[in-house]
PDB file of C-alpha atoms in Angstrom:
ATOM      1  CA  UNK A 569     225.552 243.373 -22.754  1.00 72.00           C
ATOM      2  CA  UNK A 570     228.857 244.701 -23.796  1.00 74.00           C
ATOM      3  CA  UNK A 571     228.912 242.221 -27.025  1.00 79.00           C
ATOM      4  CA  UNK A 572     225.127 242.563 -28.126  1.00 88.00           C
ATOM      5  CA  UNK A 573     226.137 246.998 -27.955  1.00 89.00           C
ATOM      6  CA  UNK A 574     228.745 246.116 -30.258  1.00 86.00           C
ATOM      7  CA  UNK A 575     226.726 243.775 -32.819  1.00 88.00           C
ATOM      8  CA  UNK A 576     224.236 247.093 -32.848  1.00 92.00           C
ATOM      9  CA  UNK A 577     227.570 249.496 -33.080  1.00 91.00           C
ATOM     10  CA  UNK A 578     228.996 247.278 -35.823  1.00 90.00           C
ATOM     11  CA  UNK A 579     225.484 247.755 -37.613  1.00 92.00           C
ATOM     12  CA  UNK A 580     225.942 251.441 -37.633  1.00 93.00           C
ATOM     13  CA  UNK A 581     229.612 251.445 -38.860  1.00 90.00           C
ATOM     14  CA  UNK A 582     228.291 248.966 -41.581  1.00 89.00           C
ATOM     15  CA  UNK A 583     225.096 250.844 -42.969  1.00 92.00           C
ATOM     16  CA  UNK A 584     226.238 254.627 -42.004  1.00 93.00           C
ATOM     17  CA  UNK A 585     228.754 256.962 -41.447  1.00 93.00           C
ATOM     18  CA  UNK A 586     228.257 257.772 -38.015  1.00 93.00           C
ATOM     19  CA  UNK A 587     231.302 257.609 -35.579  1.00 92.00           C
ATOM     20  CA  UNK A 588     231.943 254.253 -33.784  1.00 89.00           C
ATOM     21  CA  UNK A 589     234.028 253.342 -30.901  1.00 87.00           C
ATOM     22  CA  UNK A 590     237.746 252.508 -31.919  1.00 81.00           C
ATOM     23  CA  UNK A 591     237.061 249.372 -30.816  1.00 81.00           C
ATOM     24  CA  UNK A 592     234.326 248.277 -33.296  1.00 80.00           C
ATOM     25  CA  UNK A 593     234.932 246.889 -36.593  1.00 76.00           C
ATOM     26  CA  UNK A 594     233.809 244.555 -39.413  1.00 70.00           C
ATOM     27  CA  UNK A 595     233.738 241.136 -37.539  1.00 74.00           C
ATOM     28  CA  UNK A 596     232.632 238.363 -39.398  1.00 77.00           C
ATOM     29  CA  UNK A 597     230.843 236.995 -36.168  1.00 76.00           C
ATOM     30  CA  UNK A 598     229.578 240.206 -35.422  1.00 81.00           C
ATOM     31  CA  UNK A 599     228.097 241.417 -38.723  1.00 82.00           C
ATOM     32  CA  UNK A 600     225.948 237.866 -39.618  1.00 79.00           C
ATOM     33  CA  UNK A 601     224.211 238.811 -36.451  1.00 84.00           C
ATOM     34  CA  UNK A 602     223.784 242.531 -37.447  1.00 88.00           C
ATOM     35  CA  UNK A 603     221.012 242.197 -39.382  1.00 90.00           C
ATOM     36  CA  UNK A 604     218.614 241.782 -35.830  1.00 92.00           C
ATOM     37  CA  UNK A 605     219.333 245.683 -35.890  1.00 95.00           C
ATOM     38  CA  UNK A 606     219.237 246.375 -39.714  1.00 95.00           C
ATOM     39  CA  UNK A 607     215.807 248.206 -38.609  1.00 97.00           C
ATOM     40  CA  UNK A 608     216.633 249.770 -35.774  1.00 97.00           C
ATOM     41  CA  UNK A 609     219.730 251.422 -38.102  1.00 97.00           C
ATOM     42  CA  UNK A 610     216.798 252.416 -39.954  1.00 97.00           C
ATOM     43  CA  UNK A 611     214.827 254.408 -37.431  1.00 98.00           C
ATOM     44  CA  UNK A 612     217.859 256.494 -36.789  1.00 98.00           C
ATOM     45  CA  UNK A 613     219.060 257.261 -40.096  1.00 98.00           C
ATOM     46  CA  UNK A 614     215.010 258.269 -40.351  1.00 98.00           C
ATOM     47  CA  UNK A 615     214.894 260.474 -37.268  1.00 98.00           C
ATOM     48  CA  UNK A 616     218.088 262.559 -38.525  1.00 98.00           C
ATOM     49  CA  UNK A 617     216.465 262.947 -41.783  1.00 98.00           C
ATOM     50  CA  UNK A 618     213.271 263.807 -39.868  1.00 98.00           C
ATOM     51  CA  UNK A 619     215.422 266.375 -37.633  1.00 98.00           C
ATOM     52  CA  UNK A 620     216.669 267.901 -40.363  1.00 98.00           C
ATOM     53  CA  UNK A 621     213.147 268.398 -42.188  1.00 98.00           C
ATOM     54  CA  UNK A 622     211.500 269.486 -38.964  1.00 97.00           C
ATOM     55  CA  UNK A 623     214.314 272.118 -37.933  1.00 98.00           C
ATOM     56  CA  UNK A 624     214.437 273.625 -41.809  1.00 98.00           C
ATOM     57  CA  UNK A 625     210.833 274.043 -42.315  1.00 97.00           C
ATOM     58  CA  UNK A 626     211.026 276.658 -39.749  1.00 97.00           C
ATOM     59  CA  UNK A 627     213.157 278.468 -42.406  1.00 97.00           C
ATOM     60  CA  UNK A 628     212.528 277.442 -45.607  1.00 98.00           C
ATOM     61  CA  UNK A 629     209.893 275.779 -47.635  1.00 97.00           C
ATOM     62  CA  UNK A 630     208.397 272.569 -47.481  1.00 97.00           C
ATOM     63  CA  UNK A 631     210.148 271.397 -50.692  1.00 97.00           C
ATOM     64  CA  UNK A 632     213.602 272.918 -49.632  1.00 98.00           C
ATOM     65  CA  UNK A 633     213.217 271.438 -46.037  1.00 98.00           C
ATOM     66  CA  UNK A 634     212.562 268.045 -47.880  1.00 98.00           C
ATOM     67  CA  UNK A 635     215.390 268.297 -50.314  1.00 98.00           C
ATOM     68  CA  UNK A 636     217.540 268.918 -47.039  1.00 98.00           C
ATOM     69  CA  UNK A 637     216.307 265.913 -45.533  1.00 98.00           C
ATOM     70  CA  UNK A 638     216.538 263.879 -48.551  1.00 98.00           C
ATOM     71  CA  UNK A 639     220.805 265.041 -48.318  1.00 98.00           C
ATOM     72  CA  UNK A 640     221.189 264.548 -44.868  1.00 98.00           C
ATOM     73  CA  UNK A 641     219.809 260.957 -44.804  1.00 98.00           C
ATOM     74  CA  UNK A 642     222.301 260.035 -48.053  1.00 97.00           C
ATOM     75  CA  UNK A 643     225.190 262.051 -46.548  1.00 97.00           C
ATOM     76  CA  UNK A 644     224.833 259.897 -43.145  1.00 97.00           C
ATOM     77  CA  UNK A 645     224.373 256.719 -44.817  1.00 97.00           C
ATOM     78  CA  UNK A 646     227.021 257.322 -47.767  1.00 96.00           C
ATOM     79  CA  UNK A 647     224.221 256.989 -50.387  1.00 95.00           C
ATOM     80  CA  UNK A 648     225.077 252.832 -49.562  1.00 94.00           C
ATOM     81  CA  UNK A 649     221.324 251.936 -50.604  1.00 96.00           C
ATOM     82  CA  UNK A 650     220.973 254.261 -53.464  1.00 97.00           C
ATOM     83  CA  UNK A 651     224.210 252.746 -54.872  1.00 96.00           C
ATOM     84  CA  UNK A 652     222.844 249.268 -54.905  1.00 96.00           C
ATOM     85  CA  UNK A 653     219.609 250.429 -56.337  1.00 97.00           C
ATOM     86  CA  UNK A 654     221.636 252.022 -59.341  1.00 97.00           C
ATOM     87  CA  UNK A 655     223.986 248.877 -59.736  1.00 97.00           C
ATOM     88  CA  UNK A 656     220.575 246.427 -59.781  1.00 97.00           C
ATOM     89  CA  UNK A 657     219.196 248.793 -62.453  1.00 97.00           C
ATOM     90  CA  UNK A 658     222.561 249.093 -64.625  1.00 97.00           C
ATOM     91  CA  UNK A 659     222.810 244.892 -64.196  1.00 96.00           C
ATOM     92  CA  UNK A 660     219.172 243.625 -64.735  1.00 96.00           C
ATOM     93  CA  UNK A 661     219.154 246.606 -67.311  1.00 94.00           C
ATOM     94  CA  UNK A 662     222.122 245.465 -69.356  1.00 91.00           C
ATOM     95  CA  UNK A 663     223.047 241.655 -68.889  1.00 89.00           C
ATOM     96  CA  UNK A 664     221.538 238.629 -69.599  1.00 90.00           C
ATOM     97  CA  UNK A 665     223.195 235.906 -67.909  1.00 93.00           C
ATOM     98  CA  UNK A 666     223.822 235.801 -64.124  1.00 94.00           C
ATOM     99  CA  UNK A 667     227.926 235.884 -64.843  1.00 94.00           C
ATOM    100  CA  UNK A 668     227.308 239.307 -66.872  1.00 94.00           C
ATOM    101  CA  UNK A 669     224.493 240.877 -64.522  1.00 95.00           C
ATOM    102  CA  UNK A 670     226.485 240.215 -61.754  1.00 95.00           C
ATOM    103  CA  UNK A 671     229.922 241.578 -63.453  1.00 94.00           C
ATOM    104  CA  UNK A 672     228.093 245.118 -64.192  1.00 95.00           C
ATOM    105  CA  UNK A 673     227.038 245.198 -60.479  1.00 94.00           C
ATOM    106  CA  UNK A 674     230.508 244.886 -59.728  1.00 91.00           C
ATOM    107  CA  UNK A 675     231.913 247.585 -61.810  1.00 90.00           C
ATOM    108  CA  UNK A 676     231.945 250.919 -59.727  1.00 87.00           C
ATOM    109  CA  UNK A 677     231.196 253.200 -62.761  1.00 91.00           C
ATOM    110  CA  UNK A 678     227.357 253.868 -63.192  1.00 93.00           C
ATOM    111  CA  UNK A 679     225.664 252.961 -66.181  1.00 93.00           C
ATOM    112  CA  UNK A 680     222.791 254.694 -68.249  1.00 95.00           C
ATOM    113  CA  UNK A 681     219.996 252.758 -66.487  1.00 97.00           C
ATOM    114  CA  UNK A 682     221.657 253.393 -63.112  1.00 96.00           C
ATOM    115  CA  UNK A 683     221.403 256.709 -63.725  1.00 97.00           C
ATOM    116  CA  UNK A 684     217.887 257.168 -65.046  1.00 97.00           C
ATOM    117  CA  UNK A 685     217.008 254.619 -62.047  1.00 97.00           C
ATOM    118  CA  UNK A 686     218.100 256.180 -59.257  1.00 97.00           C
ATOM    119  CA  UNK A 687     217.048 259.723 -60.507  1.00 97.00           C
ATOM    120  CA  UNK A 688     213.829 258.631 -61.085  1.00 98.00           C
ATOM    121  CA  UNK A 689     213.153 256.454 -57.786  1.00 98.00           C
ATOM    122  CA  UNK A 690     214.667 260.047 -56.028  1.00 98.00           C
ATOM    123  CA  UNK A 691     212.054 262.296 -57.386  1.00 98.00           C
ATOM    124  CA  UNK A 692     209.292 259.956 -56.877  1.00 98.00           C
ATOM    125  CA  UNK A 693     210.602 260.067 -53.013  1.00 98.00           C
ATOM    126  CA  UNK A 694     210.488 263.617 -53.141  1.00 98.00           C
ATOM    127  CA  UNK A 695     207.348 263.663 -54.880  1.00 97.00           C
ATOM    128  CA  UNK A 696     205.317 261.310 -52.963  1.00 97.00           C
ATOM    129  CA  UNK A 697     206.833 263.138 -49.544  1.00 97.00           C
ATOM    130  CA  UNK A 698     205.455 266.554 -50.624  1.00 96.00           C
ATOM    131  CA  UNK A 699     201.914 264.834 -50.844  1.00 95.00           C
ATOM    132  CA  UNK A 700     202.242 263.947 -47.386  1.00 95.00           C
ATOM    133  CA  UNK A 701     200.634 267.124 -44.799  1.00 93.00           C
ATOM    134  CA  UNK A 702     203.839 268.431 -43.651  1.00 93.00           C
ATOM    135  CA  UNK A 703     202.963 267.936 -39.691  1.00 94.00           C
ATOM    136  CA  UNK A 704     203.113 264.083 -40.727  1.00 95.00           C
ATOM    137  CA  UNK A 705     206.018 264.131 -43.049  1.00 97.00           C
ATOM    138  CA  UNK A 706     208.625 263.690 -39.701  1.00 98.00           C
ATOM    139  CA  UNK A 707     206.540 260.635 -38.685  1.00 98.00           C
ATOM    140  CA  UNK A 708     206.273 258.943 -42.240  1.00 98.00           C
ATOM    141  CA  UNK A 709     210.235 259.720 -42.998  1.00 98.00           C
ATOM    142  CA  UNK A 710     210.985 257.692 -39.992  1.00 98.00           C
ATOM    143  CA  UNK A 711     208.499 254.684 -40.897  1.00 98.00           C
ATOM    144  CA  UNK A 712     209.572 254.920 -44.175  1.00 98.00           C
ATOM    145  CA  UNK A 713     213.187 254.272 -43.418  1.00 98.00           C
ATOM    146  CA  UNK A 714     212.823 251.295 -40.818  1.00 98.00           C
ATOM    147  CA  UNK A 715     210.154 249.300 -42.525  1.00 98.00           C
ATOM    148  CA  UNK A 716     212.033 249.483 -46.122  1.00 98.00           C
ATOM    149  CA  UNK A 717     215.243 248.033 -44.266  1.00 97.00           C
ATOM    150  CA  UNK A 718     212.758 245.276 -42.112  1.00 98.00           C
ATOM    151  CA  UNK A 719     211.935 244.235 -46.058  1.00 98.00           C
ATOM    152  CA  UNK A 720     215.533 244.153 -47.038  1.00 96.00           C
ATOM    153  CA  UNK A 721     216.203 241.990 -44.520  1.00 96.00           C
ATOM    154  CA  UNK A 722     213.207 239.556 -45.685  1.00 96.00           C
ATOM    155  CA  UNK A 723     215.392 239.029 -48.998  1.00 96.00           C
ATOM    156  CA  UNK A 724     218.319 237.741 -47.442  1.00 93.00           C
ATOM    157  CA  UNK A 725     215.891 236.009 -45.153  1.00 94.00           C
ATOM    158  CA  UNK A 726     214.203 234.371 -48.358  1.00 94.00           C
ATOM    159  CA  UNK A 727     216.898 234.094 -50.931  1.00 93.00           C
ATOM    160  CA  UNK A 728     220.519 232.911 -50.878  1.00 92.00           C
ATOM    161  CA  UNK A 729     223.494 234.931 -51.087  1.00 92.00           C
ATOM    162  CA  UNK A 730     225.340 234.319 -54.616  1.00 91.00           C
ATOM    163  CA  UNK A 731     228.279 236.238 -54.828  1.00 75.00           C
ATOM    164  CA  UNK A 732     231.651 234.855 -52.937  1.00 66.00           C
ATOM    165  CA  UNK A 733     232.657 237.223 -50.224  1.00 55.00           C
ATOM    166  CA  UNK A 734     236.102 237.365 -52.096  1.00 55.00           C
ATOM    167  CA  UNK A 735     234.263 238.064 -55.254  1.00 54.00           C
ATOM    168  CA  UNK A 736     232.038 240.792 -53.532  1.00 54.00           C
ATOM    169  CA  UNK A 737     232.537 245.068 -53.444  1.00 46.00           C
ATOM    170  CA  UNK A 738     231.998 244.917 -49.558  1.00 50.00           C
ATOM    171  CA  UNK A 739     231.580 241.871 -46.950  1.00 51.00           C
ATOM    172  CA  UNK A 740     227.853 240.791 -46.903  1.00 58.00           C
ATOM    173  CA  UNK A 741     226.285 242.249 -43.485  1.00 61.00           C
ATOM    174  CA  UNK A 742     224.472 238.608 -42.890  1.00 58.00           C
ATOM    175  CA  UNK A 743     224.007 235.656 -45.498  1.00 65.00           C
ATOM    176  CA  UNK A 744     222.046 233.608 -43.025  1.00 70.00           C
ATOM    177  CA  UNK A 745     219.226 235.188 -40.812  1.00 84.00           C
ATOM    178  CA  UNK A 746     217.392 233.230 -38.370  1.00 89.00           C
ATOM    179  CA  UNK A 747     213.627 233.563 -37.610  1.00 92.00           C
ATOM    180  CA  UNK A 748     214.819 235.106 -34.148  1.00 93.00           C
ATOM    181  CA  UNK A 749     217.036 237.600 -35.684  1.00 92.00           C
ATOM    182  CA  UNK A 750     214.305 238.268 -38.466  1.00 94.00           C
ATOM    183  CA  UNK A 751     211.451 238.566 -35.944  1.00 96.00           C
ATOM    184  CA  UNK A 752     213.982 241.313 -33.873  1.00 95.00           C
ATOM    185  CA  UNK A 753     214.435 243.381 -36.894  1.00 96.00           C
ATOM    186  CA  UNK A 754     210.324 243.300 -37.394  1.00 97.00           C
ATOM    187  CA  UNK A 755     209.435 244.527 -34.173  1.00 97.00           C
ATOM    188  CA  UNK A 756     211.804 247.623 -34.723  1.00 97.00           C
ATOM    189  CA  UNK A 757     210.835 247.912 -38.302  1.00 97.00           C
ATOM    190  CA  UNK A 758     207.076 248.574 -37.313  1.00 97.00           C
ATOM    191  CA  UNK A 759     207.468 249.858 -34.241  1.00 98.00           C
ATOM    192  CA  UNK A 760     206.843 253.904 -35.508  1.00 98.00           C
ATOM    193  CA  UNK A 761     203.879 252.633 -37.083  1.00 97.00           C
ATOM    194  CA  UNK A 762     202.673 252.462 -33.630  1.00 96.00           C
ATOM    195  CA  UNK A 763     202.887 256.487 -33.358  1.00 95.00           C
ATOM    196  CA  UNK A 764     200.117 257.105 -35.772  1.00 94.00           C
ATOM    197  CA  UNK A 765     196.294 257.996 -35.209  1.00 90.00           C
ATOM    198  CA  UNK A 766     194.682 255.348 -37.210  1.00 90.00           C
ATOM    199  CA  UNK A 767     195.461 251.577 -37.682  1.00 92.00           C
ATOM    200  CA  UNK A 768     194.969 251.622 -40.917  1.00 93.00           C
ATOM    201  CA  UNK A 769     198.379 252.824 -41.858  1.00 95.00           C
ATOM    202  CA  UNK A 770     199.520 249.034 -41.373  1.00 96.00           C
ATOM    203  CA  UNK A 771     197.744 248.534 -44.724  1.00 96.00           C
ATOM    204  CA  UNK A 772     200.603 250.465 -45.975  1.00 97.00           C
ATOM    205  CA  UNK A 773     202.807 246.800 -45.461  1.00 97.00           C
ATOM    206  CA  UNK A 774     201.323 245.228 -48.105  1.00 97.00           C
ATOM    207  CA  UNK A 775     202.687 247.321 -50.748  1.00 98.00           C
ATOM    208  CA  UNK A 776     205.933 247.717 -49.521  1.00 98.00           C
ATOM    209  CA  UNK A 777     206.193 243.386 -49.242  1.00 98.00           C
ATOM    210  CA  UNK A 778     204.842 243.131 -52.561  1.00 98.00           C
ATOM    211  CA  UNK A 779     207.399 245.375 -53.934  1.00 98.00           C
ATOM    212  CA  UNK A 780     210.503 243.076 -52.605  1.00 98.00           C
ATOM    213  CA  UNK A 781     208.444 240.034 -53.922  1.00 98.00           C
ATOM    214  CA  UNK A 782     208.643 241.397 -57.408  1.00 98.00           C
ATOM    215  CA  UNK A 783     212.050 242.261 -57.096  1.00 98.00           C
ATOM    216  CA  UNK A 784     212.969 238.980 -55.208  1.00 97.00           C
ATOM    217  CA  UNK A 785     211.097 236.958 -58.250  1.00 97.00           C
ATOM    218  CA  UNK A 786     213.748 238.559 -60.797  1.00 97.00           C
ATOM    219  CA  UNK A 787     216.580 238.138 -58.491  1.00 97.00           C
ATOM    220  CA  UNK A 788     215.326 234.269 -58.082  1.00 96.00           C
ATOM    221  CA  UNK A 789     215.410 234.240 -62.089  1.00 95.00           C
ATOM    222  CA  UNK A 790     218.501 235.602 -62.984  1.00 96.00           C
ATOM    223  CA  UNK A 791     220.721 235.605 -60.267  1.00 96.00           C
ATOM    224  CA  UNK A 792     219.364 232.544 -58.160  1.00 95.00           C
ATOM    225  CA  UNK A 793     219.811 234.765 -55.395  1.00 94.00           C
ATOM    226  CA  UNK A 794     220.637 238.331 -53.930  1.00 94.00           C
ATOM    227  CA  UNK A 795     223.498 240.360 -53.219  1.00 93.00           C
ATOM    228  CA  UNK A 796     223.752 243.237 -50.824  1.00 91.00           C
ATOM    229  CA  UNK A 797     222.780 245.355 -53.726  1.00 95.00           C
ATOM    230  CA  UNK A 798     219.858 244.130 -54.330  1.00 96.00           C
ATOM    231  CA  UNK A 799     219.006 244.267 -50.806  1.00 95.00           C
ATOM    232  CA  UNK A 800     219.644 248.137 -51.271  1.00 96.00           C
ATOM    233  CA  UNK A 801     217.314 247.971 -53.829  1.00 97.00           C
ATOM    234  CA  UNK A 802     214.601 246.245 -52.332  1.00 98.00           C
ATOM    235  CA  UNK A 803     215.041 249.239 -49.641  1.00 98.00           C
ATOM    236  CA  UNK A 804     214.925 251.601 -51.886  1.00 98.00           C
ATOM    237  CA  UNK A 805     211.713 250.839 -53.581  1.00 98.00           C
ATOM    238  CA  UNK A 806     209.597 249.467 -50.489  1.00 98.00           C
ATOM    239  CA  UNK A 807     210.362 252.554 -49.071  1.00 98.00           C
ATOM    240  CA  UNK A 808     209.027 254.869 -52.035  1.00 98.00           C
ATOM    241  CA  UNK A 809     206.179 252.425 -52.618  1.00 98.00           C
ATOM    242  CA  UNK A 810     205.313 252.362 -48.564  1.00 98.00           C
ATOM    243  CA  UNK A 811     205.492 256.448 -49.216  1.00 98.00           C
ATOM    244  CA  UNK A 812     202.711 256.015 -51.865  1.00 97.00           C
ATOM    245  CA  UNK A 813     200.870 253.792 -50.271  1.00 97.00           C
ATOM    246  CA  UNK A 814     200.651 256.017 -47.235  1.00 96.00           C
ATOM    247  CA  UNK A 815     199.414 258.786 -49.789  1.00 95.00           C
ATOM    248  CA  UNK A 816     196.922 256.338 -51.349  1.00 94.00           C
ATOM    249  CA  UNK A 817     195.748 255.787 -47.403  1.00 93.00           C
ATOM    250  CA  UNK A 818     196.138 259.352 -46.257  1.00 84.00           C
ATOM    251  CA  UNK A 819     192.053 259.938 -47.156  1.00 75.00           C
ATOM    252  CA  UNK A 820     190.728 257.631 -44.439  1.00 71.00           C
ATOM    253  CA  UNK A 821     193.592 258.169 -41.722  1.00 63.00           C
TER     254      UNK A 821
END
């Protein structure tokens, strides 16, 4: 019991910034099994953002309350997604051979289409969000956030890892996930869809898969693989494109 708590604890050091026992740490042996719990990291990181939303909107507006959310959820998770999102966009945006794509990916500085990525994939989160009727918004925040990191997981699931792990910014969480571990992270990943009135909501999957397939498909062609930052990017967009998916739903829920 004691040393499945701390693959789950060494899950949340990994992904956020939320206090861990002293005795936690990177383990190799701990963090290849981590991923089982890459969802379950999710659904936390969503219910603080959803805390934050539902507290605020007592006080502020809708879009404010968002906003708020929006911070709290990069503050807790050090904006570790977001970053890999920008550093696929600056290396698929400027290189064209795997040895330069993955060189810019390396480089901490952000690029021009890092920037314009990751502003633009922000707003459209903040965007679609505001669509949502604000009683939901709690409830889709939290989905949001565990089924986009149940996708992420499907890449390294589905594709190799191609960087060395001396060559790499930060250890890889897992480079080998087992059906057992992968089937773990599912049931966590769509658990919240569970909390909503209508079935129909699952439709929402779809989307969000197809998003990491189109992503996977360029990592496949230049890169022969992933990295962990393209697994932050495949979080990052199935998470927007589950958001507008819910919208497209939201009619016949």
């Amino acid at each position: 019991m004691k040393k499945e708590l701390q693959i789950f604890l060494t899950a949340i050091m990994f992904f956020t910034r939320i206090p861990c026992p002293k005795w936690v740490n990177h383990d190799k042996a701990y963090l290849e099994k981590s991923a089982r719990y890459f969802s379950l990291v999710g659904v936390i990181v969503g219910s603080l953002g959803a805390l934050c939303f539902y507290l605020t909107s007592f006080i502020f507006s809708t879009e404010i309350a968002l906003l708020l959310s929006m911070v709290t959820t990069i503050y807790i998770t050090g904006a570790f997604h977001e970053d890999g999102f920008a550093d696929v966009c600056d290396g698929l945006g400027g290189g064209w051979s795997k040895e330069k794509i993955l060189l810019i990916m390396k480089d901490s500085r952000l690029g021009t289409y890092g920037a314009v990525g990751i502003l633009l994939i922000l707003a459209t989160k903040f965007a679609a969000l505001r669509e949502v009727p604000s009683s939901y918004i709690p409830l889709v925040i939290i989905a949001g956030h565990s089924i986009s990191r149940f996708i992420a997981t499907t890449l390294i699931y589905t594709h190799p890892y191609v960087r060395d792990t001396e060559d790499s910014k930060t250890k890889p969480a897992a480079k080998n996930i087992t059906p057992q571990i992968l089937l773990v992270s599912a049931i966590f990943g769509i658990a919240p869809l569970f909390l909503f009135k209508s079935s129909i909501i699952f439709i929402a999957l779809i989307p969000a898969y197809f998003s990491k397939i189109y992503l996977g498909a360029k990592f496949k062609k230049w890169l022969g693989g992933h990295t962990g930052d393209c697994a932050g990017a495949v979080q990052q967009l199935s998470e927007v494109v589950f958001y507008l998916s819910v919208i497209t739903l939201w009619k016949f829920i």
